[in-house]
mmCIF file of C-alpha atoms in Angstrom:
data_model
loop_
_atom_site.group_PDB
_atom_site.id
_atom_site.type_symbol
_atom_site.label_atom_id
_atom_site.label_comp_id
_atom_site.label_asym_id
_atom_site.label_seq_id
_atom_site.Cartn_x
_atom_site.Cartn_y
_atom_site.Cartn_z
ATOM 1 C CA MET D 1 54.030 -102.832 276.477
ATOM 2 C CA LYS D 2 52.293 -106.174 276.856
ATOM 3 C CA LYS D 3 54.305 -109.240 275.997
ATOM 4 C CA ARG D 4 52.820 -111.648 273.445
ATOM 5 C CA PHE D 5 53.200 -115.285 274.492
ATOM 6 C CA THR D 6 53.501 -118.157 272.023
ATOM 7 C CA GLU D 7 52.118 -121.671 272.423
ATOM 8 C CA GLU D 8 55.623 -122.901 273.338
ATOM 9 C CA GLN D 9 55.625 -120.438 276.283
ATOM 10 C CA ILE D 10 51.961 -120.804 277.343
ATOM 11 C CA ILE D 11 51.888 -124.594 277.683
ATOM 12 C CA PRO D 12 54.925 -124.791 280.115
ATOM 13 C CA ILE D 13 53.288 -122.090 282.270
ATOM 14 C CA LEU D 14 50.099 -124.170 282.458
ATOM 15 C CA LYS D 15 52.157 -127.227 283.367
ATOM 16 C CA GLU D 16 53.700 -125.319 286.292
ATOM 17 C CA ALA D 17 50.190 -124.608 287.558
ATOM 18 C CA GLU D 18 49.336 -128.281 287.220
ATOM 19 C CA ALA D 19 52.455 -129.119 289.260
ATOM 20 C CA GLY D 20 51.035 -127.160 292.206
ATOM 21 C CA LEU D 21 52.337 -123.577 291.837
ATOM 22 C CA PRO D 22 49.638 -121.150 293.049
ATOM 23 C CA VAL D 23 47.928 -119.070 290.340
ATOM 24 C CA LYS D 24 48.610 -115.760 292.127
ATOM 25 C CA GLU D 25 52.318 -116.435 292.336
ATOM 26 C CA LEU D 26 52.392 -117.741 288.738
ATOM 27 C CA CYS D 27 50.677 -114.587 287.414
ATOM 28 C CA ARG D 28 53.093 -112.368 289.412
ATOM 29 C CA LYS D 29 56.062 -114.350 288.081
ATOM 30 C CA TYR D 30 55.115 -113.963 284.405
ATOM 31 C CA ASN D 31 53.404 -110.578 284.778
ATOM 32 C CA ILE D 32 49.978 -111.729 283.510
ATOM 33 C CA SER D 33 46.475 -111.267 284.855
ATOM 34 C CA ASP D 34 44.265 -113.942 286.361
ATOM 35 C CA ALA D 35 41.849 -113.615 283.441
ATOM 36 C CA THR D 36 44.658 -114.281 280.952
ATOM 37 C CA PHE D 37 45.715 -117.383 282.821
ATOM 38 C CA TYR D 38 42.217 -118.833 282.962
ATOM 39 C CA THR D 39 41.711 -118.033 279.235
ATOM 40 C CA TRP D 40 44.903 -119.943 278.440
ATOM 41 C CA ARG D 41 43.859 -122.885 280.551
ATOM 42 C CA LYS D 42 40.417 -122.996 278.860
ATOM 43 C CA LYS D 43 41.981 -122.967 275.423
ATOM 44 C CA TYR D 44 45.216 -124.938 275.852
ATOM 45 C CA GLY D 45 44.585 -127.033 278.952
ATOM 46 C CA GLY D 46 45.729 -130.634 278.473
ATOM 47 C CA LEU D 47 47.382 -129.966 275.085
ATOM 48 C CA GLU D 48 50.920 -130.486 273.936
ATOM 49 C CA VAL D 49 52.868 -127.914 271.939
ATOM 50 C CA SER D 50 52.340 -129.700 268.600
ATOM 51 C CA GLU D 51 48.597 -129.952 269.254
ATOM 52 C CA ALA D 52 48.424 -126.244 270.111
ATOM 53 C CA ARG D 53 50.199 -125.346 266.894
ATOM 54 C CA ARG D 54 47.737 -127.467 264.923
ATOM 55 C CA LEU D 55 44.833 -125.764 266.689
ATOM 56 C CA ARG D 56 46.196 -122.334 265.813
ATOM 57 C CA ALA D 57 46.650 -123.375 262.176
ATOM 58 C CA LEU D 58 43.033 -124.588 262.050
ATOM 59 C CA GLU D 59 41.778 -121.332 263.534
ATOM 60 C CA GLU D 60 43.747 -119.301 260.997
ATOM 61 C CA GLU D 61 42.431 -121.447 258.133
ATOM 62 C CA ASN D 62 38.891 -121.120 259.463
ATOM 63 C CA ALA D 63 39.226 -117.329 259.651
ATOM 64 C CA ARG D 64 40.615 -117.201 256.128
ATOM 65 C CA LEU D 65 37.747 -119.298 254.771
ATOM 66 C CA LYS D 66 35.185 -117.139 256.553
ATOM 67 C CA LYS D 67 36.724 -114.047 255.009
ATOM 68 C CA LEU D 68 36.691 -115.605 251.540
ATOM 69 C CA LEU D 69 33.058 -116.656 251.950
ATOM 70 C CA ALA D 70 32.058 -113.188 253.080
ATOM 71 C CA GLU D 71 33.862 -111.599 250.137
ATOM 72 C CA SER D 72 32.299 -114.082 247.726
ATOM 73 C CA MET D 73 28.808 -113.391 249.059
ATOM 74 C CA LEU D 74 29.432 -109.649 248.797
ATOM 75 C CA ASP D 75 30.656 -110.036 245.223
ATOM 76 C CA THR D 76 27.583 -112.069 244.331
ATOM 77 C CA GLU D 77 25.312 -109.452 245.856
ATOM 78 C CA ALA D 78 27.091 -106.698 243.941
ATOM 79 C CA LEU D 79 26.886 -108.593 240.660
ATOM 80 C CA LYS D 80 23.171 -109.231 241.111
ATOM 81 C CA ALA D 81 22.619 -105.535 241.807
ATOM 82 C CA ALA D 82 24.501 -104.208 238.793
ATOM 83 C CA LEU D 83 25.135 -106.816 236.133
ATOM 84 C CA ASN D 84 21.582 -107.064 234.773
ATOM 85 C CA ARG D 85 22.728 -106.351 231.212
ATOM 86 C CA LYS D 86 25.755 -106.826 229.017
ATOM 87 C CA LEU D 87 28.632 -104.515 229.911
ATOM 88 C CA LEU D 88 29.951 -103.708 226.476
ATOM 89 C CA THR D 89 30.785 -100.036 226.808
ATOM 90 C CA VAL D 90 32.776 -98.021 229.338
ATOM 91 C CA GLY D 91 29.640 -96.054 230.201
ATOM 92 C CA ASN D 92 27.754 -99.229 231.090
ATOM 93 C CA LYS D 93 30.634 -100.411 233.269
ATOM 94 C CA ARG D 94 30.794 -97.080 235.096
ATOM 95 C CA GLU D 95 27.073 -97.240 235.744
ATOM 96 C CA ALA D 96 27.458 -100.804 237.069
ATOM 97 C CA VAL D 97 30.210 -99.703 239.483
ATOM 98 C CA ARG D 98 28.065 -96.802 240.744
ATOM 99 C CA THR D 99 25.165 -99.196 241.322
ATOM 100 C CA MET D 100 27.400 -101.581 243.286
ATOM 101 C CA LEU D 101 28.737 -98.791 245.487
ATOM 102 C CA SER D 102 25.259 -97.420 246.211
ATOM 103 C CA GLU D 103 23.497 -100.729 246.937
ATOM 104 C CA THR D 104 26.257 -102.743 248.635
ATOM 105 C CA THR D 105 29.200 -102.175 250.979
ATOM 106 C CA ILE D 106 31.738 -103.276 248.369
ATOM 107 C CA SER D 107 34.780 -101.089 247.769
ATOM 108 C CA GLU D 108 35.389 -99.193 244.558
ATOM 109 C CA ARG D 109 38.544 -101.195 243.899
ATOM 110 C CA LYS D 110 36.651 -104.489 244.137
ATOM 111 C CA ALA D 111 33.704 -103.245 242.052
ATOM 112 C CA CYS D 112 36.030 -102.101 239.274
ATOM 113 C CA SER D 113 37.778 -105.468 239.366
ATOM 114 C CA LEU D 114 34.471 -107.313 239.000
ATOM 115 C CA VAL D 115 33.389 -105.410 235.897
ATOM 116 C CA GLY D 116 36.868 -105.267 234.360
ATOM 117 C CA LEU D 117 37.355 -101.510 234.602
ATOM 118 C CA SER D 118 40.399 -99.675 235.857
ATOM 119 C CA ARG D 119 39.942 -97.141 238.652
ATOM 120 C CA ALA D 120 41.586 -94.453 236.546
ATOM 121 C CA THR D 121 39.008 -94.984 233.792
ATOM 122 C CA MET D 122 36.232 -94.979 236.379
ATOM 123 C CA ARG D 123 37.275 -91.568 237.712
ATOM 124 C CA TYR D 124 38.168 -90.036 234.361
ATOM 125 C CA GLN D 125 36.158 -86.958 233.379
ATOM 126 C CA SER D 126 36.223 -86.170 229.678
ATOM 127 C CA GLN D 127 37.111 -82.624 228.712
ATOM 128 C CA ARG D 128 35.369 -81.725 225.463
ATOM 129 C CA SER D 129 36.732 -78.966 223.326
ATOM 130 C CA PRO D 130 34.477 -76.106 222.151
ATOM 131 C CA GLU D 131 34.784 -77.429 218.593
ATOM 132 C CA GLU D 132 33.443 -80.841 219.647
ATOM 133 C CA ARG D 133 30.543 -79.297 221.549
ATOM 134 C CA GLU D 134 29.686 -77.212 218.504
ATOM 135 C CA LEU D 135 29.866 -80.315 216.291
ATOM 136 C CA THR D 136 27.545 -82.184 218.657
ATOM 137 C CA GLU D 137 24.971 -79.399 218.520
ATOM 138 C CA ARG D 138 25.115 -79.382 214.724
ATOM 139 C CA ILE D 139 24.618 -83.160 214.608
ATOM 140 C CA LYS D 140 21.575 -82.804 216.864
ATOM 141 C CA ALA D 141 20.159 -80.046 214.673
ATOM 142 C CA ILE D 142 20.500 -82.159 211.524
ATOM 143 C CA ALA D 143 19.041 -85.238 213.239
ATOM 144 C CA PHE D 144 16.000 -83.332 214.504
ATOM 145 C CA GLU D 145 15.455 -81.796 211.083
ATOM 146 C CA ARG D 146 15.772 -85.132 209.270
ATOM 147 C CA ARG D 147 14.540 -87.695 211.749
ATOM 148 C CA ARG D 148 15.033 -90.775 209.567
ATOM 149 C CA PHE D 149 18.685 -89.991 208.752
ATOM 150 C CA GLY D 150 21.325 -92.225 210.273
ATOM 151 C CA TYR D 151 24.834 -91.163 211.223
ATOM 152 C CA ARG D 152 26.199 -91.919 207.744
ATOM 153 C CA ARG D 153 23.885 -89.423 206.056
ATOM 154 C CA VAL D 154 24.498 -86.923 208.834
ATOM 155 C CA HIS D 155 28.226 -87.323 208.199
ATOM 156 C CA GLN D 156 27.740 -86.659 204.496
ATOM 157 C CA LEU D 157 25.721 -83.511 205.212
ATOM 158 C CA LEU D 158 28.463 -82.275 207.550
ATOM 159 C CA ARG D 159 31.082 -82.882 204.861
ATOM 160 C CA ARG D 160 28.976 -80.888 202.407
ATOM 161 C CA GLU D 161 28.940 -78.036 204.893
ATOM 162 C CA GLY D 162 32.718 -78.101 204.923
ATOM 163 C CA ALA D 163 33.303 -79.901 208.232
ATOM 164 C CA GLU D 164 36.431 -82.081 208.109
ATOM 165 C CA VAL D 165 35.321 -84.792 210.506
ATOM 166 C CA ASN D 166 35.839 -88.543 210.575
ATOM 167 C CA HIS D 167 32.735 -90.729 210.285
ATOM 168 C CA LYS D 168 33.761 -92.628 213.423
ATOM 169 C CA LYS D 169 33.705 -89.458 215.472
ATOM 170 C CA VAL D 170 30.278 -88.574 214.065
ATOM 171 C CA TYR D 171 29.084 -92.043 215.045
ATOM 172 C CA ARG D 172 30.387 -91.637 218.614
ATOM 173 C CA LEU D 173 28.791 -88.238 219.108
ATOM 174 C CA TYR D 174 25.602 -89.429 217.404
ATOM 175 C CA ARG D 175 25.300 -92.383 219.804
ATOM 176 C CA GLU D 176 26.203 -90.359 222.901
ATOM 177 C CA ALA D 177 23.442 -87.889 222.046
ATOM 178 C CA GLY D 178 20.930 -90.750 221.882
ATOM 179 C CA LEU D 179 20.010 -90.097 218.262
ATOM 180 C CA ALA D 180 20.090 -93.653 216.934
ATOM 181 C CA VAL D 181 17.207 -94.283 214.538
ATOM 182 C CA ARG D 182 15.020 -97.172 215.601
ATOM 183 C CA LYS D 183 14.533 -99.832 213.002
ATOM 184 C CA ARG D 184 10.982 -100.094 211.845
ATOM 185 C CA LYS D 185 9.593 -103.455 212.744
ATOM 186 C CA ARG D 186 8.066 -105.296 209.870
ATOM 187 C CA ARG D 187 4.372 -105.741 210.464
ATOM 188 C CA LYS D 188 3.386 -109.331 210.062
ATOM 189 C CA GLY D 189 0.413 -109.702 207.753
ATOM 190 C CA VAL D 190 -2.576 -111.913 208.420
ATOM 191 C CA MET D 191 -2.153 -115.363 206.894
ATOM 192 C CA VAL D 192 -4.730 -115.691 204.118
ATOM 193 C CA GLU D 193 -5.158 -117.962 201.158
ATOM 194 C CA ARG D 194 -4.861 -116.528 197.687
ATOM 195 C CA GLN D 195 -8.257 -115.896 196.110
ATOM 196 C CA PRO D 196 -8.691 -115.428 192.349
ATOM 197 C CA LEU D 197 -9.814 -112.009 191.174
ATOM 198 C CA VAL D 198 -13.265 -112.937 189.863
ATOM 199 C CA LEU D 199 -15.635 -110.430 188.271
ATOM 200 C CA PRO D 200 -18.836 -110.168 190.352
ATOM 201 C CA ASP D 201 -22.170 -111.045 188.750
ATOM 202 C CA ALA D 202 -24.104 -108.014 189.979
ATOM 203 C CA PRO D 203 -23.704 -104.539 191.440
ATOM 204 C CA ASN D 204 -23.075 -104.251 195.158
ATOM 205 C CA HIS D 205 -21.582 -107.741 195.241
ATOM 206 C CA THR D 206 -17.952 -106.740 195.962
ATOM 207 C CA TRP D 207 -16.461 -103.384 196.835
ATOM 208 C CA SER D 208 -12.717 -102.779 196.674
ATOM 209 C CA MET D 209 -10.887 -100.267 198.902
ATOM 210 C CA ASP D 210 -7.396 -98.863 199.039
ATOM 211 C CA PHE D 211 -5.495 -95.764 200.180
ATOM 212 C CA VAL D 212 -3.779 -93.250 197.903
ATOM 213 C CA MET D 213 -1.348 -90.713 199.354
ATOM 214 C CA ASP D 214 -0.636 -87.177 198.183
ATOM 215 C CA SER D 215 0.515 -83.892 199.715
ATOM 216 C CA LEU D 216 -0.624 -80.284 199.926
ATOM 217 C CA ALA D 217 1.315 -77.235 198.757
ATOM 218 C CA ASN D 218 2.728 -76.797 202.273
ATOM 219 C CA GLY D 219 4.114 -80.345 202.256
ATOM 220 C CA ARG D 220 1.560 -81.901 204.621
ATOM 221 C CA ARG D 221 0.471 -85.374 203.640
ATOM 222 C CA ILE D 222 -3.142 -86.196 202.807
ATOM 223 C CA LYS D 223 -4.793 -89.592 202.661
ATOM 224 C CA CYS D 224 -7.485 -90.567 200.140
ATOM 225 C CA LEU D 225 -9.657 -93.662 200.615
ATOM 226 C CA THR D 226 -10.827 -94.943 197.225
ATOM 227 C CA ILE D 227 -13.906 -97.204 197.216
ATOM 228 C CA VAL D 228 -15.007 -98.860 193.960
ATOM 229 C CA ASP D 229 -17.832 -101.212 192.991
ATOM 230 C CA ASP D 230 -16.051 -103.995 191.103
ATOM 231 C CA PHE D 231 -18.964 -104.721 188.765
ATOM 232 C CA THR D 232 -20.219 -101.278 187.735
ATOM 233 C CA LYS D 233 -16.780 -99.585 188.111
ATOM 234 C CA GLU D 234 -18.482 -96.768 190.022
ATOM 235 C CA CYS D 235 -16.349 -94.777 192.427
ATOM 236 C CA LEU D 236 -18.572 -94.854 195.499
ATOM 237 C CA ASP D 237 -16.642 -92.285 197.517
ATOM 238 C CA ILE D 238 -13.186 -90.751 198.049
ATOM 239 C CA PRO D 239 -12.952 -89.266 201.558
ATOM 240 C CA VAL D 240 -9.868 -87.059 201.998
ATOM 241 C CA ALA D 241 -8.204 -86.247 205.338
ATOM 242 C CA MET D 242 -4.837 -85.864 207.007
ATOM 243 C CA GLY D 243 -5.376 -89.289 208.528
ATOM 244 C CA ILE D 244 -8.124 -91.910 208.226
ATOM 245 C CA SER D 245 -8.618 -94.457 211.004
ATOM 246 C CA GLY D 246 -10.532 -97.720 210.976
ATOM 247 C CA GLU D 247 -13.512 -96.022 212.645
ATOM 248 C CA GLN D 248 -13.602 -93.402 209.877
ATOM 249 C CA VAL D 249 -13.520 -96.159 207.263
ATOM 250 C CA VAL D 250 -16.563 -97.749 208.915
ATOM 251 C CA ARG D 251 -18.461 -94.440 208.993
ATOM 252 C CA THR D 252 -17.749 -93.923 205.282
ATOM 253 C CA LEU D 253 -19.027 -97.406 204.417
ATOM 254 C CA ASP D 254 -22.179 -96.855 206.480
ATOM 255 C CA GLY D 255 -22.787 -93.594 204.626
ATOM 256 C CA ILE D 256 -22.539 -95.362 201.252
ATOM 257 C CA ALA D 257 -24.702 -98.271 202.429
ATOM 258 C CA ALA D 258 -27.467 -95.857 203.480
ATOM 259 C CA PHE D 259 -28.136 -95.250 199.751
ATOM 260 C CA ARG D 260 -26.931 -98.478 198.088
ATOM 261 C CA GLY D 261 -27.275 -101.128 200.767
ATOM 262 C CA TYR D 262 -24.453 -103.265 202.165
ATOM 263 C CA PRO D 263 -22.239 -105.318 199.834
ATOM 264 C CA LYS D 264 -21.712 -109.051 200.107
ATOM 265 C CA ALA D 265 -17.925 -108.662 200.285
ATOM 266 C CA VAL D 266 -15.239 -105.997 200.635
ATOM 267 C CA ARG D 267 -11.728 -106.565 199.262
ATOM 268 C CA THR D 268 -8.777 -104.729 200.862
ATOM 269 C CA ASP D 269 -5.083 -105.044 201.483
ATOM 270 C CA GLN D 270 -3.679 -105.710 204.960
ATOM 271 C CA GLY D 271 -3.295 -102.123 206.120
ATOM 272 C CA PRO D 272 -3.888 -101.482 209.845
ATOM 273 C CA GLU D 273 -7.116 -99.591 209.098
ATOM 274 C CA PHE D 274 -8.528 -102.678 207.343
ATOM 275 C CA THR D 275 -7.292 -105.398 209.728
ATOM 276 C CA GLY D 276 -8.352 -103.592 212.903
ATOM 277 C CA ARG D 277 -11.283 -104.379 215.153
ATOM 278 C CA ALA D 278 -13.550 -101.597 213.829
ATOM 279 C CA LEU D 279 -13.907 -102.954 210.283
ATOM 280 C CA ASP D 280 -14.005 -106.552 211.494
ATOM 281 C CA GLN D 281 -16.929 -105.832 213.845
ATOM 282 C CA TRP D 282 -18.714 -103.842 211.128
ATOM 283 C CA ALA D 283 -18.431 -106.736 208.668
ATOM 284 C CA TYR D 284 -19.644 -109.240 211.278
ATOM 285 C CA HIS D 285 -22.730 -107.220 212.241
ATOM 286 C CA HIS D 286 -23.773 -106.587 208.622
ATOM 287 C CA GLY D 287 -22.918 -110.010 207.201
ATOM 288 C CA VAL D 288 -20.176 -108.684 204.924
ATOM 289 C CA GLU D 289 -17.251 -110.921 203.957
ATOM 290 C CA LEU D 290 -13.812 -109.321 204.280
ATOM 291 C CA LYS D 291 -11.451 -110.472 201.544
ATOM 292 C CA LEU D 292 -7.859 -109.637 202.477
ATOM 293 C CA ILE D 293 -5.217 -109.949 199.804
ATOM 294 C CA GLN D 294 -1.821 -111.476 200.524
ATOM 295 C CA PRO D 295 0.937 -109.095 201.708
ATOM 296 C CA GLY D 296 2.953 -107.642 198.845
ATOM 297 C CA LYS D 297 0.441 -108.795 196.188
ATOM 298 C CA PRO D 298 -1.387 -105.588 195.115
ATOM 299 C CA MET D 299 -2.706 -107.103 191.877
ATOM 300 C CA GLN D 300 -4.916 -109.405 193.919
ATOM 301 C CA ASN D 301 -6.881 -106.186 194.404
ATOM 302 C CA GLY D 302 -6.527 -105.289 190.733
ATOM 303 C CA TYR D 303 -9.837 -103.450 190.209
ATOM 304 C CA VAL D 304 -9.084 -100.702 192.722
ATOM 305 C CA GLU D 305 -5.410 -100.608 191.684
ATOM 306 C CA SER D 306 -6.508 -99.902 188.112
ATOM 307 C CA PHE D 307 -8.804 -97.162 189.372
ATOM 308 C CA ASN D 308 -6.016 -95.697 191.530
ATOM 309 C CA GLY D 309 -3.796 -95.391 188.451
ATOM 310 C CA LYS D 310 -6.422 -93.300 186.679
ATOM 311 C CA PHE D 311 -7.028 -91.288 189.858
ATOM 312 C CA ARG D 312 -3.341 -90.394 190.192
ATOM 313 C CA ASP D 313 -2.813 -89.572 186.491
ATOM 314 C CA GLU D 314 -5.993 -87.556 185.918
ATOM 315 C CA CYS D 315 -6.500 -85.865 189.276
ATOM 316 C CA LEU D 316 -3.619 -85.906 191.738
ATOM 317 C CA ASN D 317 -0.884 -85.258 189.172
ATOM 318 C CA GLU D 318 -2.914 -82.534 187.447
ATOM 319 C CA HIS D 319 -3.689 -80.396 190.503
ATOM 320 C CA TRP D 320 -1.668 -78.533 193.118
ATOM 321 C CA PHE D 321 -3.797 -78.489 196.283
ATOM 322 C CA ARG D 322 -3.592 -75.304 198.345
ATOM 323 C CA ASP D 323 -5.209 -76.811 201.451
ATOM 324 C CA LEU D 324 -7.436 -79.669 202.549
ATOM 325 C CA ALA D 325 -10.674 -77.953 201.477
ATOM 326 C CA HIS D 326 -9.259 -77.312 198.003
ATOM 327 C CA ALA D 327 -8.151 -80.957 197.727
ATOM 328 C CA ARG D 328 -11.603 -82.232 198.730
ATOM 329 C CA GLU D 329 -13.285 -79.954 196.197
ATOM 330 C CA LYS D 330 -11.067 -80.985 193.281
ATOM 331 C CA ILE D 331 -11.206 -84.692 194.130
ATOM 332 C CA SER D 332 -14.998 -84.600 194.516
ATOM 333 C CA ASN D 333 -15.362 -82.912 191.111
ATOM 334 C CA TRP D 334 -13.089 -85.500 189.526
ATOM 335 C CA ARG D 335 -15.133 -88.351 191.053
ATOM 336 C CA LEU D 336 -18.344 -86.956 189.586
ATOM 337 C CA ASP D 337 -16.667 -86.578 186.205
ATOM 338 C CA TYR D 338 -15.361 -90.163 186.404
ATOM 339 C CA ASN D 339 -18.781 -91.597 187.238
ATOM 340 C CA GLU D 340 -20.949 -89.442 184.971
ATOM 341 C CA ARG D 341 -18.893 -88.303 181.952
ATOM 342 C CA ARG D 342 -15.810 -90.484 181.532
ATOM 343 C CA PRO D 343 -16.443 -93.525 179.239
ATOM 344 C CA HIS D 344 -15.074 -96.829 180.492
ATOM 345 C CA SER D 345 -13.672 -99.265 177.913
ATOM 346 C CA SER D 346 -14.603 -102.379 179.929
ATOM 347 C CA LEU D 347 -18.235 -101.162 180.028
ATOM 348 C CA GLY D 348 -18.558 -100.841 176.260
ATOM 349 C CA TYR D 349 -17.485 -97.188 176.506
ATOM 350 C CA GLN D 350 -20.381 -96.322 178.749
ATOM 351 C CA THR D 351 -19.872 -94.285 181.870
ATOM 352 C CA PRO D 352 -20.198 -96.174 185.167
ATOM 353 C CA LEU D 353 -23.398 -94.246 185.929
ATOM 354 C CA GLU D 354 -24.932 -95.118 182.524
ATOM 355 C CA PHE D 355 -23.997 -98.752 182.969
ATOM 356 C CA ALA D 356 -25.478 -98.908 186.493
ATOM 357 C CA SER D 357 -28.686 -97.159 185.351
ATOM 358 C CA ALA D 358 -29.089 -99.569 182.442
ATOM 359 C CA LEU D 359 -28.669 -102.504 184.834
ATOM 360 C CA ARG D 360 -31.408 -101.210 187.078
ATOM 361 C CA LEU D 361 -33.725 -100.796 184.050
ATOM 362 C CA GLY D 362 -32.781 -104.187 182.621
ATOM 363 C CA LYS D 363 -31.465 -102.660 179.378
ATOM 364 C CA THR D 364 -27.823 -103.722 179.645
ATOM 365 C CA ASP D 365 -26.472 -105.603 176.662
ATOM 366 C CA SER D 366 -25.176 -109.001 177.776
ATOM 367 C CA LYS D 367 -22.187 -108.510 175.460
ATOM 368 C CA VAL D 368 -20.868 -105.802 177.766
ATOM 369 C CA THR D 369 -20.344 -108.140 180.698
ATOM 370 C CA ASP D 370 -18.883 -110.775 178.368
ATOM 371 C CA ILE D 371 -16.386 -108.210 177.014
ATOM 372 C CA THR D 372 -15.482 -107.264 180.576
ATOM 373 C CA ARG D 373 -14.759 -110.869 181.543
ATOM 374 C CA GLU D 374 -12.674 -111.462 178.428
ATOM 375 C CA GLN D 375 -10.556 -108.384 179.134
ATOM 376 C CA LEU D 376 -9.976 -109.436 182.726
ATOM 377 C CA ASP D 377 -9.142 -113.008 181.738
#
């Protein structure tokens, strides 16, 4: 076994060599090799014992600092690799530890220490009971059936089914299954100034549009686009479909304009079909002014809102639509009846078609328009 020499032993040996003792004899005397002697002389030559001790202390301190720096750099690298989000849950912390272990050479013990997670928790594997697995499947089934239900309503439905389960457990299983309902972001409306609801002076001056929703017998939703001439009260068209996009709105307006010409203005709310590019480009190309009402102010579009009330009461609430074709037929018949046979009080109890025909022939009594303005005022 090799003997380990201290500085107090090495320096006197070097001094013997300086006094003239041959190296070969010195190495044989202390049972060391020539290489060891020359290494000692290179490192400790000319030093006293106190200076050698100080040198050893500096080397140890330097090694310790290098180790600390290396560990600090490794910790920083691990944190950059894994801590790119807040570690609020145990699952997030476990994922961070796995990322550290896969992308760096850090140990599991150190990674767990950095994220504040015990090694036992890191290695723990949950053992779910059959009852909990069955409860999770039932929660998923309810959530998929009622997609806008949160965990509180799911919990109430489970209680109604007879399941004795705590709402906190339902919340945990609900979150673990990734069933959290996303909050609907409020759509910011276009900033517009309030414009008074003024009665136009002539037909085709201002058209008003709005959507009315209803459903078929099978529960599917249908969408009705009501378009009204504000002056003559005529219902220009009511297209019905499962969904109506901005492009479909433009095609409907072009179809009406082919017989009546384009209006000077169109008044709508701030629905996405009306604020999209399609209607904006259509209005620009045909010189039509788009009048958008303020968000949450439906009475700024009062003419079409009044028409929609009659449409719901006299048509939608009176019929049970079997399918889309049946809905289109009934709504089309009601529109014809509204325009041609239903008297309108604001038109002197004329029908919209009679009033429009009299205008074209120049036979409209001026008192009718005066009565209309007084009623609106």
